[in-house]
XYZ file of C-alpha atoms in Angstrom:
568
model
C -9.413 41.093 74.187
C -10.772 39.742 70.884
C -12.658 42.881 69.798
C -9.696 45.196 69.081
C -7.802 42.375 67.375
C -10.692 41.608 65.033
C -11.311 45.306 64.388
C -7.652 45.725 63.432
C -7.912 42.664 61.177
C -11.008 44.035 59.420
C -9.416 47.447 58.908
C -6.227 45.895 57.477
C -8.250 43.597 55.213
C -10.403 46.451 53.920
C -7.350 48.631 53.250
C -5.598 45.788 51.439
C -8.623 45.098 49.236
C -9.056 48.760 48.360
C -5.362 49.153 47.581
C -5.440 46.131 45.277
C -8.743 47.098 43.602
C -10.419 43.941 44.965
C -8.714 41.752 42.345
C -5.102 41.203 43.443
C -4.707 38.088 41.299
C -6.209 39.748 38.191
C -8.675 36.959 37.473
C -11.929 38.927 37.044
C -11.369 39.842 33.358
C -10.371 36.279 32.520
C -13.363 34.778 34.337
C -15.646 37.224 32.531
C -14.260 36.120 29.172
C -14.541 32.469 30.230
C -18.243 32.868 31.112
C -18.933 34.719 27.860
C -17.277 32.054 25.728
C -18.940 29.210 27.614
C -22.356 30.926 27.364
C -21.938 31.137 23.600
C -22.261 27.333 23.486
C -25.404 26.356 25.433
C -25.160 22.855 24.002
C -21.787 22.433 25.736
C -23.201 23.742 29.030
C -26.081 21.281 28.733
C -23.665 18.427 28.022
C -21.481 19.315 31.027
C -24.508 19.562 33.314
C -25.903 16.301 32.001
C -22.599 14.518 32.666
C -22.500 15.890 36.207
C -26.102 14.859 36.939
C -25.432 11.347 35.660
C -22.477 11.124 38.038
C -24.660 12.360 40.892
C -27.326 9.743 40.124
C -24.626 7.076 40.353
C -23.484 8.607 43.633
C -27.033 8.553 45.072
C -27.274 4.873 44.167
C -23.851 4.209 45.692
C -24.801 6.041 48.930
C -28.134 4.231 49.220
C -26.486 0.842 48.829
C -23.794 1.770 51.338
C -26.448 2.905 53.856
C -28.101 -0.500 53.451
C -24.839 -2.212 54.258
C -24.051 -3.452 50.753
C -20.642 -3.422 49.111
C -20.221 -0.869 46.328
C -17.398 0.820 44.452
C -16.687 4.522 44.824
C -17.683 6.752 41.916
C -14.658 8.989 42.438
C -11.648 8.741 44.736
C -9.291 11.410 46.062
C -5.713 11.456 44.869
C -3.383 9.241 46.890
C -1.485 12.330 48.072
C -4.693 14.059 49.281
C -4.648 13.816 53.093
C -7.895 15.735 53.651
C -10.018 12.588 53.539
C -7.723 10.133 55.303
C -10.024 9.671 58.319
C -11.897 6.374 58.327
C -15.278 8.139 58.575
C -14.852 9.566 55.077
C -14.809 5.961 53.832
C -17.289 4.040 55.985
C -19.909 6.635 56.995
C -22.462 7.019 54.139
C -23.097 10.714 54.900
C -19.466 11.779 54.952
C -18.653 9.503 52.041
C -21.399 11.286 50.069
C -20.048 14.715 51.031
C -16.547 13.694 49.974
C -17.539 12.216 46.624
C -20.020 14.971 45.724
C -17.293 17.536 46.401
C -14.779 15.643 44.245
C -17.308 15.271 41.426
C -17.988 19.003 41.514
C -14.242 19.720 41.358
C -13.997 17.476 38.312
C -16.953 19.212 36.654
C -15.392 22.656 37.192
C -12.094 21.556 35.683
C -13.855 19.885 32.751
C -15.766 23.083 32.036
C -12.557 25.102 32.038
C -10.656 22.786 29.706
C -13.580 22.214 27.297
C -14.303 25.898 26.611
C -13.361 27.190 23.158
C -11.583 30.444 22.357
C -9.065 30.562 25.238
C -5.390 29.734 24.849
C -3.657 27.162 27.041
C -2.186 29.739 29.424
C -5.620 31.298 29.998
C -7.142 27.885 30.631
C -4.342 26.971 33.041
C -4.807 30.211 34.955
C -8.572 29.773 35.274
C -8.106 26.130 36.268
C -5.509 27.074 38.890
C -7.616 29.782 40.521
C -10.762 27.660 40.277
C -8.959 24.901 42.145
C -7.911 27.397 44.826
C -11.577 28.292 45.250
C -12.609 24.641 45.350
C -9.895 23.888 47.905
C -11.442 26.500 50.163
C -14.886 24.875 49.793
C -13.733 21.393 50.783
C -16.065 19.839 53.404
C -12.980 18.969 55.439
C -12.508 22.701 56.193
C -15.760 23.186 58.116
C -16.994 22.255 61.563
C -20.265 20.571 60.623
C -18.887 18.575 57.688
C -15.613 17.282 59.120
C -16.120 14.068 61.135
C -12.847 14.491 63.062
C -13.822 17.991 64.191
C -17.307 16.867 65.184
C -15.909 14.007 67.233
C -13.367 16.299 68.915
C -16.058 18.872 69.708
C -18.316 16.260 71.289
C -15.538 14.632 73.288
C -14.186 17.948 74.667
C -17.506 19.698 75.152
C -16.438 22.385 72.680
C -13.093 23.110 74.367
C -11.360 22.585 71.024
C -13.308 25.504 69.520
C -12.438 27.764 72.443
C -8.781 26.828 72.089
C -9.078 27.301 68.328
C -10.362 30.845 68.832
C -7.398 31.559 71.106
C -5.050 30.242 68.406
C -6.769 32.431 65.831
C -6.337 35.533 67.998
C -2.655 34.726 68.552
C -2.103 34.423 64.810
C -3.887 37.732 64.198
C -1.659 39.367 66.786
C 1.434 37.709 65.342
C 0.536 39.142 61.953
C -0.093 42.645 63.379
C -3.714 42.549 62.265
C -3.247 40.262 59.260
C -3.841 36.539 59.650
C -0.457 34.773 59.798
C -1.243 31.109 60.262
C 1.135 29.260 62.574
C 2.562 26.212 60.840
C 4.919 25.054 63.588
C 5.891 25.675 67.195
C 8.099 28.738 66.832
C 9.333 28.511 70.425
C 10.893 25.112 69.730
C 13.712 26.428 67.552
C 16.550 28.917 67.882
C 19.262 29.697 65.351
C 22.676 28.655 66.587
C 21.139 26.468 69.276
C 19.237 23.707 67.453
C 19.190 25.126 63.906
C 22.196 26.267 61.844
C 24.564 24.730 64.382
C 27.461 23.643 62.146
C 30.544 25.320 63.603
C 31.979 28.091 61.472
C 33.104 31.720 61.264
C 31.800 34.730 59.367
C 35.014 35.600 57.513
C 33.718 38.419 55.321
C 30.663 40.636 54.925
C 29.299 43.469 52.825
C 25.872 45.083 52.666
C 24.354 42.134 50.764
C 25.893 39.054 52.359
C 28.029 37.409 54.992
C 30.478 34.685 53.956
C 30.751 31.752 56.373
C 33.695 29.329 56.470
C 33.077 26.088 58.370
C 35.448 24.329 60.728
C 36.669 20.945 59.477
C 35.687 17.719 61.212
C 38.297 15.632 59.370
C 42.111 15.756 59.538
C 42.333 16.349 55.796
C 40.086 18.124 53.329
C 39.809 18.444 49.568
C 42.167 21.047 48.128
C 39.570 22.890 46.062
C 37.113 24.855 48.284
C 33.353 24.535 47.867
C 31.093 27.616 47.743
C 27.365 27.257 48.439
C 25.079 29.906 46.894
C 21.647 29.646 48.537
C 18.520 31.483 47.373
C 17.851 34.894 48.928
C 14.112 34.272 48.751
C 14.671 32.232 51.912
C 17.586 31.877 54.307
C 20.647 29.701 53.829
C 20.065 27.437 56.809
C 17.713 25.220 54.824
C 21.035 23.512 54.065
C 22.031 23.517 57.748
C 18.939 22.649 59.745
C 19.537 20.194 62.576
C 22.709 18.048 62.695
C 20.832 14.940 61.602
C 19.645 16.527 58.343
C 22.245 19.240 57.681
C 23.656 19.051 54.161
C 26.450 21.467 55.082
C 27.540 19.361 58.064
C 27.473 16.273 55.846
C 29.718 18.044 53.319
C 32.177 19.024 56.053
C 32.130 15.506 57.517
C 33.090 14.157 54.077
C 36.112 16.392 53.707
C 34.857 19.398 51.770
C 36.240 22.816 52.723
C 32.862 24.548 52.766
C 31.982 28.221 52.460
C 28.415 29.500 52.221
C 26.805 32.833 51.521
C 24.283 34.127 54.066
C 22.239 36.819 52.331
C 21.035 39.906 54.150
C 17.313 40.291 54.823
C 17.035 43.641 53.020
C 15.234 46.773 54.097
C 14.095 49.694 51.981
C 17.629 51.133 51.963
C 18.604 48.379 49.505
C 15.641 49.012 47.165
C 17.915 49.892 44.222
C 20.040 46.744 44.421
C 20.049 44.938 41.088
C 20.345 41.307 40.078
C 23.903 42.002 38.939
C 24.688 43.400 42.401
C 23.881 39.975 43.836
C 26.279 38.499 41.293
C 29.103 40.985 41.889
C 28.751 41.598 45.649
C 27.623 38.042 46.266
C 29.169 35.260 44.219
C 32.166 37.107 42.755
C 33.239 38.842 45.981
C 32.797 35.554 47.851
C 35.115 33.806 45.390
C 37.705 36.560 45.699
C 37.648 36.266 49.489
C 37.934 32.475 49.316
C 40.925 32.879 47.010
C 42.596 35.152 49.575
C 41.874 32.726 52.420
C 42.832 29.454 50.734
C 45.254 30.548 48.039
C 43.273 28.478 45.540
C 42.542 30.055 42.135
C 39.106 28.460 41.735
C 36.152 26.902 43.573
C 33.493 24.295 43.104
C 30.058 25.891 43.461
C 26.551 24.788 44.443
C 23.492 26.920 43.696
C 20.037 26.183 45.128
C 16.852 27.444 43.414
C 17.296 31.187 42.768
C 20.885 30.796 43.960
C 21.340 28.338 41.097
C 19.879 30.818 38.617
C 22.394 33.364 39.916
C 25.203 30.798 39.636
C 24.269 30.061 36.004
C 24.230 33.793 35.275
C 27.644 34.174 36.913
C 29.073 31.278 34.884
C 27.886 32.901 31.652
C 29.263 36.281 32.744
C 32.670 34.816 33.607
C 32.706 32.935 30.292
C 32.031 36.193 28.456
C 34.899 37.852 30.346
C 37.301 34.971 29.659
C 37.374 34.014 33.359
C 35.329 30.813 33.322
C 38.132 28.841 34.996
C 37.334 30.522 38.334
C 34.574 27.928 38.823
C 35.797 24.374 38.302
C 32.405 22.681 38.599
C 28.812 23.765 39.182
C 25.930 21.996 40.911
C 22.339 23.145 40.543
C 19.668 22.160 43.057
C 16.069 22.555 41.795
C 17.133 25.432 39.554
C 15.211 27.109 36.764
C 17.447 28.385 33.966
C 15.007 27.997 31.077
C 11.710 29.450 32.367
C 9.507 28.428 29.432
C 7.583 25.830 31.455
C 8.083 27.181 34.951
C 4.774 25.866 36.280
C 2.156 27.442 38.476
C 4.304 30.424 39.460
C 3.438 31.915 36.062
C -0.158 32.213 37.247
C 0.966 35.204 39.311
C 3.062 36.935 36.663
C 0.883 38.456 33.942
C 1.450 42.105 33.037
C -1.322 43.412 35.286
C -0.067 41.544 38.341
C 3.501 42.634 37.683
C 2.343 46.253 37.410
C 0.464 45.866 40.702
C 3.572 44.419 42.363
C 5.631 47.332 41.058
C 3.198 49.793 42.649
C 3.401 47.948 45.955
C 7.207 47.711 45.811
C 7.579 51.368 44.907
C 5.701 52.306 48.073
C 8.086 50.424 50.379
C 11.179 49.821 48.261
C 10.870 46.048 48.535
C 8.654 43.062 47.950
C 7.603 42.058 51.431
C 8.361 38.592 52.743
C 4.756 37.980 53.796
C 3.534 38.538 50.233
C 6.068 36.109 48.850
C 5.205 33.559 51.505
C 1.495 33.886 50.724
C 2.237 33.203 47.064
C 4.156 30.011 47.846
C 1.415 28.924 50.280
C -1.204 29.283 47.551
C 0.764 26.846 45.401
C 0.072 24.215 48.080
C -2.989 25.648 49.761
C -4.308 22.334 51.101
C -1.013 21.549 52.861
C 0.128 25.038 53.896
C -3.184 26.806 54.553
C -6.259 24.622 55.051
C -4.450 21.830 56.861
C -3.458 24.303 59.583
C -6.839 26.043 59.605
C -8.393 22.710 60.544
C -5.659 21.686 62.994
C -5.226 25.057 64.747
C -8.673 26.651 64.674
C -11.163 23.754 64.459
C -9.337 20.979 66.275
C -7.785 23.487 68.688
C -4.363 21.845 68.528
C -0.916 23.371 68.499
C 1.132 22.830 65.325
C 3.863 20.214 65.530
C 7.486 21.450 65.886
C 8.953 21.040 62.393
C 12.270 22.577 61.371
C 11.384 22.823 57.658
C 8.220 24.798 58.415
C 10.073 27.055 60.860
C 12.520 27.856 58.044
C 9.643 28.282 55.584
C 8.070 30.906 57.846
C 11.384 32.734 58.265
C 11.226 34.285 54.810
C 12.951 37.396 53.485
C 12.189 40.639 51.683
C 13.246 41.260 48.080
C 14.813 44.555 46.897
C 12.327 46.205 44.540
C 14.623 46.746 41.553
C 16.179 43.279 41.671
C 12.841 41.506 42.081
C 11.139 43.414 39.278
C 14.031 42.626 36.925
C 14.073 38.941 37.866
C 10.334 38.460 37.389
C 10.209 40.287 34.042
C 13.450 39.307 32.346
C 13.604 35.703 33.527
C 10.203 34.408 34.629
C 8.024 36.326 32.174
C 10.266 36.929 29.138
C 12.646 33.964 29.600
C 15.622 35.969 28.387
C 18.286 34.078 30.335
C 18.255 31.258 27.799
C 18.567 33.665 24.859
C 22.111 34.520 23.702
C 22.621 38.146 24.706
C 19.160 38.309 26.277
C 20.584 39.224 29.695
C 23.197 41.937 30.235
C 25.239 41.912 33.437
C 27.544 44.887 34.122
C 27.341 46.010 30.476
C 28.263 42.508 29.320
C 25.836 40.432 27.249
C 25.910 36.810 28.407
C 25.327 33.510 26.639
C 24.809 30.255 28.548
C 25.894 28.295 25.480
C 29.455 29.420 26.108
C 29.557 27.713 29.511
C 31.847 24.648 29.386
C 31.967 24.090 33.158
C 31.100 20.503 34.238
C 27.634 20.634 35.777
C 25.491 18.434 38.019
C 21.737 19.062 37.958
C 19.574 17.804 40.835
C 15.814 18.150 40.466
C 12.879 16.762 42.435
C 9.960 14.908 40.932
C 7.129 16.569 42.894
C 8.568 20.096 42.799
C 5.746 22.692 42.602
C 8.124 25.678 42.491
C 10.686 24.480 39.930
C 9.022 21.602 37.986
C 11.611 18.997 37.136
C 10.888 18.935 33.398
C 11.482 22.692 33.322
C 14.721 22.415 35.282
C 15.840 19.598 32.982
C 15.702 22.014 30.043
C 18.647 23.840 31.622
C 20.864 20.887 30.703
C 20.378 21.729 27.035
C 21.815 25.230 27.423
C 25.356 24.338 28.572
C 27.942 22.820 26.244
C 30.072 21.251 28.978
C 29.716 17.745 30.415
C 26.435 17.431 32.306
C 24.932 14.986 34.787
C 21.218 15.034 35.635
C 19.720 13.344 38.704
C 16.078 13.258 39.722
C 15.066 12.810 43.352
C 11.675 11.791 44.685
C 9.608 14.228 46.776
C 9.478 18.020 46.484
C 11.439 21.260 46.262
C 12.789 21.022 49.808
C 12.273 17.482 51.120
C 13.720 15.975 47.944
C 16.917 17.995 48.386
C 17.278 17.777 52.178
C 17.346 13.996 52.421
C 20.143 12.660 54.624
C 21.265 9.131 53.667
C 20.755 7.917 57.235
C 17.017 8.539 56.872
C 16.818 5.883 54.133
C 13.924 7.791 52.543
C 12.693 8.239 48.986
C 14.630 7.253 45.884
C 16.361 8.858 42.911
C 16.938 8.292 39.204
C 20.197 8.661 37.249
C 21.342 8.466 33.642
C 24.675 9.546 32.167
C 22.982 10.826 29.019
C 21.029 14.091 28.736
C 18.838 13.783 25.628
C 16.807 16.763 24.490
C 13.510 15.437 25.840
C 12.988 15.059 29.600
C 10.644 12.087 29.173
C 13.263 10.302 27.074
C 15.743 10.863 29.911
C 13.298 9.399 32.438
C 12.617 6.350 30.283
C 16.334 5.624 30.041
C 17.129 6.330 33.689
C 17.921 3.879 36.477
C 16.086 4.000 39.799
C 18.024 3.798 43.092
C 16.727 3.583 46.643
C 17.635 6.153 49.281
C 19.277 9.559 49.119
C 21.034 11.055 46.079
C 23.702 12.648 48.329
C 26.270 9.807 47.955
C 25.805 9.887 44.179
C 26.626 13.594 44.111
C 29.565 13.055 46.499
C 31.126 10.561 44.093
C 30.691 13.081 41.260
C 32.088 15.975 43.305
C 35.280 14.092 44.201
C 36.276 14.157 40.528
C 36.503 17.944 40.762
C 37.620 18.397 44.381
C 41.369 17.908 43.996
C 43.725 15.981 46.236
C 43.477 15.792 50.045
C 45.504 18.302 52.086
C 45.676 19.095 55.825
C 42.312 20.485 56.867
C 41.951 24.257 56.726
C 40.941 25.743 60.089
C 39.312 29.176 59.755
C 40.816 32.000 61.735
C 38.646 33.893 64.162
C 36.283 35.875 62.005
C 33.870 38.772 62.362
C 31.535 36.594 64.444
C 30.688 32.901 64.834
C 28.285 31.192 62.462
C 25.403 31.449 61.775
C 26.145 35.189 61.893
C 23.891 38.177 62.399
C 22.400 38.602 58.908
C 20.441 35.363 59.119
C 18.881 36.393 62.440
C 17.102 39.428 60.976
C 13.414 38.560 60.601
C 11.174 40.305 58.123
């Protein structure tokens, strides 16, 4: 059974490499220049090698003393967040301790070489450092049978049954990916939309070719007069905000009296290849607001935008301001949203001109940017957690991944229409035109964020690898209305989806939004627990009085609707 699966995998891999000219990340020219510039300074190479050898001599001494049973201090330690070396054997066994520290020293030496080379600008150094770290992550001793103490112990205790099971898991993942390796990160049989995910009761009250609009049933006798519209990203599906009842942000909103509507974006096929960014604004946010106005009779909404949905919300605010219709949105909340893309983090490593041209060629073939390619990109940003962790668990330890709703959602990614995605990457990520007055034109209307007076709440997360918090903070400087910035602990998803009952993490607040993000942090106040109650108190100022709860009429279909069920 394994032979045809592996043959299919090899054929697909060879075709993919040929189609991408063997350099899909466009790093070969940069590495060539790096080697040339480093070679021009043999004295620097000698100094770097000498430093590394001195560190290794210290490590040999440390290992010898440890083998003799003496106490000694580590030469280098992994980062506190690095879980690869958490097993006790990496600390107490001299052999594995040596493997761990020699690997970490080598990683340091590679990064030192990259940052010490002359003649490369900061972006080039960051790109080489990023891709070098990806390579070093792959070489970690924790990823291999004979150098991972946990795997060795499991192999001995099971008589190799873990490796047999691991091979079965590998074959399943190859089959699941239709010949490409699609690593399982959770138990996909444990979850079902509408059954134990996206279960908040509601109705699909409107739909067009890009989205379904869901209105949720109230759980309180009264609700706030002004309706609340949630604009999720269309890179992933909306139910990140409505996972299970115990961590559903949407259910929490409903339980606290908000009359909630959310957009559920379609998972597009090639027939939507020509859809533009402004189509998502017009057929998404604006049509949703018009429908909400018809349903509730209210002239305006409060709005929440998450990630790319927040970027779209900011664009819509600027467009409405340019059209003299800014009062249609009474307040705006931005979750982990990039508006100024100047310092957008590691995502820029994938967005030079050559890579964008390659993506255009791929999108032109199929009319869309495929979900699997987008998911691979996000996995590379956290390769130790989202790739190598599961390689070890699934294929070496022979274990099944743990059922985890966040990872089920993460795997349920969506396609991107070719024209929209190309525009977004070039005009916003690469050229950063959204922050420029008149830099972005929507429906023949030049927009300017500096004309937005709408009260705004910005929520960012401290460990965000997709939308770094200092970059998202810069968005506060673009609006002229009253702004509130809050920083949550944890990352892009876990820092946002943090129910107060969990009593996890912490958050920082400050009423002022100075120009510099570090100045904001220095003046902020730290609070324990979830930021949700802090936002709720802010939102009540813009929610209006309480009225009898609005019960949605029977709609097109019950929530979560059919659009969200379409898998890429």
